Short mmCIF file of C-alpha atoms and ligand atoms in Angstrom, two decimals:
data_model
loop_
_atom_site.label_atom_id
_atom_site.label_comp_id
_atom_site.label_asym_id
_atom_site.label_seq_id
_atom_site.Cartn_x
_atom_site.Cartn_y
_atom_site.Cartn_z
CA MET A 136 -28.99 -37.93 -9.32
CA LEU A 137 -31.59 -37.02 -12.25
CA PRO A 138 -30.11 -36.99 -15.71
CA TYR A 139 -30.30 -34.20 -18.06
CA SER A 140 -32.98 -35.94 -20.14
CA CYS A 141 -35.15 -35.46 -17.45
CA TYR A 142 -34.92 -31.76 -17.47
CA GLU A 143 -35.28 -31.96 -21.18
CA GLU A 144 -38.58 -33.89 -20.72
CA SER A 145 -40.20 -31.43 -18.21
CA ALA A 146 -39.08 -28.46 -20.45
CA ALA A 147 -40.91 -30.06 -23.70
CA ALA A 148 -44.18 -30.85 -21.81
CA ILE A 149 -44.35 -27.27 -20.79
CA ARG A 150 -43.26 -26.00 -24.25
CA ALA A 151 -46.01 -28.27 -25.73
CA LYS A 152 -48.72 -25.95 -23.50
CA ILE A 153 -47.11 -22.53 -24.45
CA GLY A 154 -46.17 -22.50 -28.08
CA ASP A 155 -43.86 -20.00 -28.88
CA PHE A 156 -44.32 -18.17 -25.52
CA GLN A 157 -40.45 -17.73 -23.87
CA PRO A 158 -40.42 -16.91 -20.17
CA GLN A 159 -37.36 -14.63 -19.24
CA VAL A 160 -37.86 -14.32 -15.66
CA LEU A 161 -38.76 -17.28 -12.92
CA MET A 162 -40.68 -16.06 -9.84
CA ILE A 163 -40.36 -18.39 -6.80
CA LEU A 164 -42.78 -16.81 -4.33
CA GLY A 165 -42.65 -17.69 -0.67
CA SER A 166 -45.50 -18.11 1.79
CA GLY A 167 -48.38 -15.73 1.70
CA LEU A 168 -47.04 -14.14 -1.48
CA GLY A 169 -48.13 -16.85 -4.32
CA PHE A 170 -51.07 -14.50 -4.89
CA LEU A 171 -49.10 -12.51 -7.47
CA GLY A 172 -49.35 -15.65 -9.88
CA ASP A 173 -52.93 -14.82 -9.87
CA GLU A 174 -52.28 -11.61 -11.36
CA VAL A 175 -50.56 -12.69 -14.41
CA GLU A 176 -51.94 -11.93 -17.64
CA ASP A 177 -52.83 -14.36 -20.81
CA ALA A 178 -51.93 -16.74 -18.23
CA VAL A 179 -51.03 -20.62 -18.85
CA VAL A 180 -51.34 -22.38 -15.83
CA ILE A 181 -49.89 -25.96 -15.60
CA ASP A 182 -50.45 -28.12 -12.79
CA TYR A 183 -46.87 -29.63 -11.27
CA ARG A 184 -48.89 -33.02 -11.53
CA ASP A 185 -49.08 -32.59 -15.32
CA ILE A 186 -45.45 -32.01 -15.81
CA PRO A 187 -42.95 -35.15 -15.90
CA HIS A 188 -40.68 -35.30 -12.90
CA PHE A 189 -41.95 -32.29 -10.81
CA LYS A 190 -43.06 -33.05 -7.03
CA VAL A 191 -45.85 -31.39 -5.56
CA SER A 192 -45.48 -29.42 -2.52
CA THR A 193 -47.31 -30.99 0.80
CA VAL A 194 -47.27 -27.44 2.30
CA SER A 195 -51.12 -26.51 2.39
CA ASP A 196 -51.03 -22.73 1.40
CA HIS A 197 -48.57 -23.51 -1.28
CA LYS A 198 -50.37 -24.42 -4.85
CA GLY A 199 -48.53 -26.51 -6.80
CA GLN A 200 -48.72 -24.80 -10.13
CA LEU A 201 -46.78 -22.87 -12.93
CA VAL A 202 -48.26 -19.56 -14.38
CA LEU A 203 -46.84 -18.40 -17.63
CA GLY A 204 -47.67 -15.04 -19.00
CA LYS A 205 -47.03 -11.57 -18.56
CA LEU A 206 -46.55 -9.24 -15.63
CA GLN A 207 -45.78 -5.75 -15.80
CA GLY A 208 -45.23 -6.54 -19.74
CA VAL A 209 -42.66 -9.10 -19.11
CA GLU A 210 -42.60 -12.54 -19.92
CA VAL A 211 -42.74 -14.60 -16.70
CA VAL A 212 -42.69 -18.17 -15.24
CA VAL A 213 -44.21 -18.09 -11.63
CA MET A 214 -43.89 -21.05 -9.56
CA GLN A 215 -47.10 -20.96 -7.32
CA GLY A 216 -45.95 -23.31 -4.48
CA ARG A 217 -42.22 -24.36 -3.93
CA LEU A 218 -40.65 -27.32 -2.14
CA HIS A 219 -38.82 -27.08 1.07
CA TYR A 220 -36.38 -29.44 2.69
CA TYR A 221 -38.36 -29.88 5.63
CA GLU A 222 -40.94 -31.43 3.56
CA GLY A 223 -38.52 -34.11 3.00
CA TYR A 224 -37.42 -33.34 -0.67
CA THR A 225 -33.67 -33.52 -1.63
CA PRO A 226 -32.02 -30.20 -2.38
CA GLU A 227 -31.93 -31.51 -6.25
CA GLU A 228 -35.59 -31.81 -6.15
CA ILE A 229 -36.22 -28.58 -4.59
CA ALA A 230 -34.01 -26.73 -7.08
CA TYR A 231 -35.43 -28.98 -10.35
CA PRO A 232 -37.74 -26.16 -11.73
CA VAL A 233 -35.02 -23.93 -11.79
CA ARG A 234 -33.20 -25.87 -14.34
CA VAL A 235 -36.25 -26.44 -16.34
CA ALA A 236 -36.75 -22.74 -16.48
CA LYS A 237 -33.32 -22.21 -17.70
CA LEU A 238 -34.20 -24.65 -20.52
CA LEU A 239 -37.15 -22.45 -21.29
CA GLY A 240 -34.96 -19.86 -21.80
CA VAL A 241 -35.03 -17.73 -18.55
CA HIS A 242 -32.08 -15.53 -17.64
CA THR A 243 -33.41 -13.84 -14.20
CA MET A 244 -35.01 -15.13 -11.04
CA ILE A 245 -36.83 -13.45 -8.17
CA VAL A 246 -36.88 -15.41 -5.15
CA THR A 247 -39.09 -14.13 -2.23
CA ASN A 248 -39.43 -15.84 1.16
CA ALA A 249 -40.69 -15.18 4.88
CA ALA A 250 -37.85 -14.90 7.30
CA GLY A 251 -37.14 -14.17 10.84
CA ALA A 252 -35.00 -10.93 11.71
CA ILE A 253 -31.77 -11.69 13.42
CA ASN A 254 -30.57 -8.16 12.85
CA THR A 255 -32.18 -6.22 15.78
CA ALA A 256 -32.11 -3.05 13.58
CA PHE A 257 -34.62 -4.67 11.38
CA ARG A 258 -38.38 -4.62 12.10
CA VAL A 259 -41.37 -6.73 11.33
CA GLY A 260 -42.63 -5.87 7.76
CA ASP A 261 -39.29 -4.86 6.73
CA LEU A 262 -37.97 -6.06 3.32
CA MET A 263 -34.36 -7.70 3.28
CA LEU A 264 -32.90 -7.59 -0.20
CA ILE A 265 -30.58 -11.06 0.15
CA GLU A 266 -26.74 -10.00 -0.13
CA ASP A 267 -25.60 -13.18 0.44
CA HIS A 268 -26.53 -16.42 2.29
CA ILE A 269 -25.05 -18.96 4.63
CA ARG A 270 -25.98 -22.41 4.44
CA VAL A 271 -24.35 -25.06 6.90
CA MET A 272 -27.30 -27.63 6.88
CA GLY A 273 -28.54 -29.76 4.13
CA GLU A 274 -26.30 -30.90 1.26
CA SER A 275 -25.61 -29.20 -1.80
CA PRO A 276 -28.39 -29.42 -4.76
CA LEU A 277 -25.07 -29.65 -6.90
CA ARG A 278 -23.85 -32.90 -5.10
CA GLY A 279 -23.40 -35.84 -7.32
CA GLU A 280 -22.48 -35.87 -11.12
CA ASN A 281 -22.01 -32.75 -12.65
CA LEU A 282 -24.35 -31.87 -15.59
CA PRO A 283 -21.89 -29.64 -17.64
CA GLN A 284 -24.93 -28.46 -19.75
CA PHE A 285 -25.90 -26.18 -16.84
CA GLY A 286 -22.67 -25.27 -15.28
CA PRO A 287 -18.91 -26.26 -13.97
CA ARG A 288 -18.41 -28.80 -11.18
CA PHE A 289 -16.87 -26.12 -9.00
CA CYS A 290 -19.10 -23.23 -9.36
CA ASP A 291 -17.96 -19.54 -8.31
CA MET A 292 -20.22 -18.00 -5.28
CA THR A 293 -19.02 -14.65 -5.35
CA THR A 294 -22.26 -12.91 -6.77
CA THR A 295 -25.02 -15.49 -6.20
CA TYR A 296 -27.23 -12.62 -5.87
CA ASP A 297 -26.79 -10.20 -8.41
CA PRO A 298 -25.53 -6.96 -7.02
CA GLU A 299 -26.75 -4.75 -9.81
CA LEU A 300 -30.03 -5.96 -9.34
CA ARG A 301 -29.78 -5.80 -5.53
CA LYS A 302 -28.85 -1.91 -6.14
CA MET A 303 -31.77 -1.30 -8.56
CA ALA A 304 -34.13 -2.95 -6.27
CA PHE A 305 -33.02 -1.24 -3.18
CA GLU A 306 -33.33 2.36 -4.93
CA LYS A 307 -36.70 1.12 -6.19
CA ALA A 308 -37.68 0.36 -2.78
CA LYS A 309 -36.59 3.54 -1.17
CA ALA A 310 -38.04 5.67 -3.88
CA MET A 311 -41.40 4.04 -2.76
CA ASP A 312 -40.86 4.44 0.70
CA LEU A 313 -40.69 0.82 1.73
CA GLY A 314 -38.82 -0.15 4.98
CA VAL A 315 -36.01 -1.92 2.98
CA GLN A 316 -32.68 -3.56 4.24
CA GLN A 317 -29.70 -5.51 2.79
CA GLY A 318 -28.28 -8.30 4.37
CA VAL A 319 -27.26 -12.02 4.67
CA TYR A 320 -29.87 -14.99 4.67
CA PHE A 321 -29.04 -17.64 7.44
CA TYR A 322 -30.53 -21.04 6.32
CA PHE A 323 -31.96 -23.35 8.76
CA ALA A 324 -33.30 -26.63 7.67
CA GLY A 325 -36.38 -26.44 10.17
CA PRO A 326 -39.14 -27.41 10.35
CA GLN A 327 -39.18 -26.25 13.90
CA PHE A 328 -38.01 -22.64 14.50
CA GLU A 329 -34.54 -21.84 15.69
CA THR A 330 -33.67 -22.06 19.31
CA PRO A 331 -32.46 -18.63 20.61
CA ALA A 332 -29.05 -20.15 21.00
CA GLU A 333 -28.99 -20.88 17.34
CA ILE A 334 -30.12 -17.51 16.30
CA ARG A 335 -27.29 -15.82 18.63
CA MET A 336 -24.89 -18.31 16.81
CA ALA A 337 -26.32 -17.19 13.34
CA ARG A 338 -25.72 -13.34 14.36
CA ALA A 339 -22.27 -13.91 15.56
CA VAL A 340 -21.05 -15.21 12.33
CA GLY A 341 -23.09 -12.47 10.24
CA GLY A 342 -26.50 -13.57 9.42
CA ASP A 343 -29.23 -10.85 9.47
CA ALA A 344 -32.44 -13.18 8.63
CA ALA A 345 -33.29 -16.85 9.25
CA GLY A 346 -35.24 -18.85 6.97
CA MET A 347 -36.06 -22.30 5.70
CA SER A 348 -35.96 -22.01 1.63
CA THR A 349 -34.17 -20.40 -0.98
CA VAL A 350 -30.56 -21.69 -0.92
CA TYR A 351 -31.00 -24.29 -2.95
CA GLU A 352 -32.86 -22.73 -5.83
CA ALA A 353 -30.07 -19.64 -5.66
CA ILE A 354 -27.08 -21.96 -5.72
CA THR A 355 -28.66 -23.95 -8.69
CA ALA A 356 -29.42 -20.65 -10.58
CA ASN A 357 -26.03 -19.32 -10.04
CA HIS A 358 -24.69 -22.62 -11.46
CA CYS A 359 -26.63 -22.53 -14.41
CA GLY A 360 -25.90 -18.66 -15.14
CA ILE A 361 -29.51 -17.08 -13.96
CA ARG A 362 -29.16 -13.81 -12.26
CA THR A 363 -30.93 -13.73 -8.73
CA LEU A 364 -32.70 -11.03 -7.12
CA GLY A 365 -33.80 -12.42 -3.43
CA ILE A 366 -36.20 -10.58 -1.27
CA SER A 367 -36.83 -11.89 2.36
CA LEU A 368 -40.17 -10.29 4.14
CA MET A 369 -39.38 -10.02 8.04
CA THR A 370 -42.66 -11.70 9.42
CA ASN A 371 -41.01 -11.65 12.94
CA MET A 372 -37.97 -10.98 15.00
CA ALA A 373 -35.98 -14.54 15.25
CA ALA A 374 -36.14 -16.67 18.25
CA GLY A 375 -34.99 -15.01 21.51
CA ILE A 376 -35.10 -11.65 20.52
CA LEU A 377 -38.54 -10.65 22.07
CA ASN A 378 -39.64 -12.24 25.00
CA GLN A 379 -42.36 -14.15 23.09
CA LYS A 380 -42.94 -17.76 21.52
CA LEU A 381 -42.85 -17.79 17.76
CA SER A 382 -45.90 -19.69 15.59
CA GLY A 383 -46.17 -20.75 12.19
CA GLU A 384 -49.82 -18.50 11.96
CA GLU A 385 -48.04 -15.22 13.17
CA VAL A 386 -45.43 -15.79 10.28
CA ASN A 387 -48.24 -16.36 7.80
CA GLU A 388 -50.46 -13.48 8.92
CA ALA A 389 -47.63 -10.95 9.13
CA ALA A 390 -46.64 -12.39 5.23
CA GLU A 391 -50.43 -11.49 4.53
CA ARG A 392 -50.21 -8.45 5.68
CA ALA A 393 -47.03 -7.46 3.92
CA GLN A 394 -48.43 -8.88 0.50
CA GLU A 395 -48.99 -5.22 -0.68
CA SER A 396 -45.38 -4.23 -0.17
CA VAL A 397 -43.31 -7.37 -1.65
CA SER A 398 -45.95 -7.34 -4.58
CA ALA A 399 -45.24 -3.60 -5.30
CA LEU A 400 -41.64 -3.99 -5.20
CA VAL A 401 -41.67 -7.10 -7.43
CA ARG A 402 -43.80 -5.20 -9.94
CA ALA A 403 -41.49 -2.05 -10.03
CA CYS A 404 -38.34 -4.26 -10.41
CA LEU A 405 -39.84 -6.50 -13.07
CA PRO A 406 -39.50 -4.22 -16.13
CA GLU A 407 -35.70 -3.35 -15.01
CA LEU A 408 -34.77 -7.18 -15.22
CA VAL A 409 -35.32 -7.30 -19.23
CA LYS A 410 -33.44 -4.14 -20.10
N1 HPA B 682 -37.09 -18.81 11.31
C1 HPA B 682 -36.92 -19.58 10.09
N2 HPA B 682 -37.64 -19.38 9.02
C2 HPA B 682 -38.88 -18.56 9.17
C3 HPA B 682 -38.89 -17.60 10.45
C4 HPA B 682 -37.89 -17.69 11.43
O1 HPA B 682 -37.92 -17.05 12.24
N3 HPA B 682 -39.88 -16.83 10.16
C5 HPA B 682 -40.57 -17.14 8.71
N4 HPA B 682 -39.70 -17.96 8.41
#
């Protein structure tokens, strides 16, 4: 368990580099989507290595830096590079930057990820606004001593993904003619893709998309009162749905191809998050 003082030290190190700039929105960008960080204006870029207690991701296409500045006129802090459980990090470590963002003044988080479509009505390239999640693997990031400065011991999870933000994003996506769905993100710990039987199980209990990230950050954000908008990009149909094998390359390529639609939706939503 990391004490409260660690979070304060991380926040202080960041504040020392950004002066009185105050981010409002935290953006955690998944595989192939990190480029949005490059579009931030008046950016201050801070390497995770230069922030005390931050861990550095081992995934090769994840950069490992915070970008602070303005996007669509909104003060943002972008995580270019996130940690995953399958890399060996604990849920607490994975969600650590969310609490640091809270101390910097962030009130809303946009989290994106690549996911496999479980729902057979979905198509590759669709965006799914996360309505809720199911996590049966990997312990809670809130396990261990509670830090009441962030939130209560037993935190409500009824609206982990803010319904109003989701409605707003859905309307924006429809107006932009993007393939958009809403559904339940079923978390798998990975790094191997799921078996067809696991996907059938996930579908039977209400899962619409399978992915290996996001839930730890969303739980932690919810605990400390940060609103979350979650966007999953369907990079493939989940295991066993099509008569073909899955590959990490295929997932990355599909994420690259869909960059435009995710970035357009995120940009359209941003100004609405500070109203
Ligand atoms: N399963 C889990 N995670 C994923 C998938 C998948 O099919 N596609 C992209 N991320």
